[in-house]
GROMACS .gro file of C-alpha atoms in nm:
model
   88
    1UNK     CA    1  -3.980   3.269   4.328
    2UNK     CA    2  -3.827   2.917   4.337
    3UNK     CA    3  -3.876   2.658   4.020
    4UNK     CA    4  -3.826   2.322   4.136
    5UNK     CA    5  -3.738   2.082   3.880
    6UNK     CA    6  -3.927   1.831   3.674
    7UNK     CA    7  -3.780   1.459   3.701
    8UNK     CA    8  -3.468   1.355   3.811
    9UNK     CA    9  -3.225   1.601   3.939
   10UNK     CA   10  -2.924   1.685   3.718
   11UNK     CA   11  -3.053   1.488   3.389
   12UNK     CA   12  -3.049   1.667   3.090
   13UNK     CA   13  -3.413   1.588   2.886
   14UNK     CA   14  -3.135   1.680   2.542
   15UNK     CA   15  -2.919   1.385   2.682
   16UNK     CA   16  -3.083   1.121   2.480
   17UNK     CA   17  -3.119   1.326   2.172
   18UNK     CA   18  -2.746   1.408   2.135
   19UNK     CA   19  -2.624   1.033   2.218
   20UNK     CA   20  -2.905   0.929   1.917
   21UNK     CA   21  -2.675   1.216   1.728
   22UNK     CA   22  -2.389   1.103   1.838
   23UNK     CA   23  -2.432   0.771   1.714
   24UNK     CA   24  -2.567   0.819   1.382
   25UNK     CA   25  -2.257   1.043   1.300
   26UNK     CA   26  -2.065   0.776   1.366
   27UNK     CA   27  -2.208   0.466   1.173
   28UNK     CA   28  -2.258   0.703   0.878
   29UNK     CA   29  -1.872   0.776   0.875
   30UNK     CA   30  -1.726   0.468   0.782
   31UNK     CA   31  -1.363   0.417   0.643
   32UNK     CA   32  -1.240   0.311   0.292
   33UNK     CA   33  -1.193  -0.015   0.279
   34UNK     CA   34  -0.986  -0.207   0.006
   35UNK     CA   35  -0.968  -0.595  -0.115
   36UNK     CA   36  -0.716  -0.771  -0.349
   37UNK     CA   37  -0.857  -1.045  -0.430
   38UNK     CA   38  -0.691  -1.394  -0.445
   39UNK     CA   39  -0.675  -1.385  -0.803
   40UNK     CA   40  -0.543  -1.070  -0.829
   41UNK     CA   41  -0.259  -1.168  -0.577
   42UNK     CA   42  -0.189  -1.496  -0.780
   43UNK     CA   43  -0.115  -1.283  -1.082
   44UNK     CA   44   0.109  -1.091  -0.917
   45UNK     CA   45   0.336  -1.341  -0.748
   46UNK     CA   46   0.294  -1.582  -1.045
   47UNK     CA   47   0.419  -1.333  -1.326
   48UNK     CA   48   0.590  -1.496  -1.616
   49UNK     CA   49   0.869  -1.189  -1.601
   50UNK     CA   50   0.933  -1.247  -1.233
   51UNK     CA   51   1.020  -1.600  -1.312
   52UNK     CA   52   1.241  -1.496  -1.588
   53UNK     CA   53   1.425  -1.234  -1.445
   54UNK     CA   54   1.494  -1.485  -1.143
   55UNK     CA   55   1.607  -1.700  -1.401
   56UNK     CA   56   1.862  -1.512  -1.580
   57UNK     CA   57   1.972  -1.409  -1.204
   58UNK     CA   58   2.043  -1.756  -1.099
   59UNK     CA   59   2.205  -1.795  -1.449
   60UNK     CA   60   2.436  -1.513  -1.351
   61UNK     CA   61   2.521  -1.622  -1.000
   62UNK     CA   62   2.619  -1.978  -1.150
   63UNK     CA   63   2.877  -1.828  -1.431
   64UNK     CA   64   3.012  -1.571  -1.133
   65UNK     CA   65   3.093  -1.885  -0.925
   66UNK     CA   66   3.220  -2.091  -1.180
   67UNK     CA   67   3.435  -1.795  -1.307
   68UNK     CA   68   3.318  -1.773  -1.648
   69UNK     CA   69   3.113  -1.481  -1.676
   70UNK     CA   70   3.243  -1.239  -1.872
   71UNK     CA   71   3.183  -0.840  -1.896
   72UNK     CA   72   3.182  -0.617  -2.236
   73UNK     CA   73   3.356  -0.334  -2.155
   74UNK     CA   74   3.225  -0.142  -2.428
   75UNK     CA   75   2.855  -0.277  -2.366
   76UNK     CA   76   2.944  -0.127  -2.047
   77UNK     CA   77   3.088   0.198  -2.139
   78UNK     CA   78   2.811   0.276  -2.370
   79UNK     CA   79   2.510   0.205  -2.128
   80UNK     CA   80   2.693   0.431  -1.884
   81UNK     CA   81   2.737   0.721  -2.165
   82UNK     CA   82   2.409   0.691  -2.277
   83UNK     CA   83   2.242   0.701  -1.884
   84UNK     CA   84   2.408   0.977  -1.797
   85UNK     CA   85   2.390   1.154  -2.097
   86UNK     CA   86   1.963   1.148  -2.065
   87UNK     CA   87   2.035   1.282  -1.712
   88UNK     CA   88   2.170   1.591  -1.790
   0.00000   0.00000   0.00000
């Protein structure tokens, strides 16, 4: 007994189904998206402590060039006893 077939030959009558599947999986699986917004940016790059630090920086580098900036020793010493002391 021979079947012929119904419609065109080779399509699959699932084709459409799976592709209308396919393409709902995908739009439901969307990636996580994150925004900063401008504001939240502006803080960060506008931080009073930022400017300070780059302050007292600058104020360093000046009094290293000029020769006058002088060292405690024993300011020194005792921030190095005391950091590696808590590391043990």
């Amino acid at each position: 007994m021979k079947i012929n077939q119904v419609g065109p030959a080779g399509m699959n009558p699932y084709k459409k189904n799976i592709n209308k599947l396919d393409e709902l999986k995908q739009s439901t699986y969307q990636k996580d998206k994150i925004e900063i917004s401008s504001t939240a940016k502006e803080m960060q790059q506008s931080s009073q402590i930022v400017a300070q630090r780059q302050e007292r920086v600058q104020d360093i580098k000046v009094s290293i060039q000029n020769g006058t900036y002088q060292v405690d020793p024993k300011a020194t010493a005792k921030s190095l006893l005391d950091f590696y002391s808590k590391n043990k």
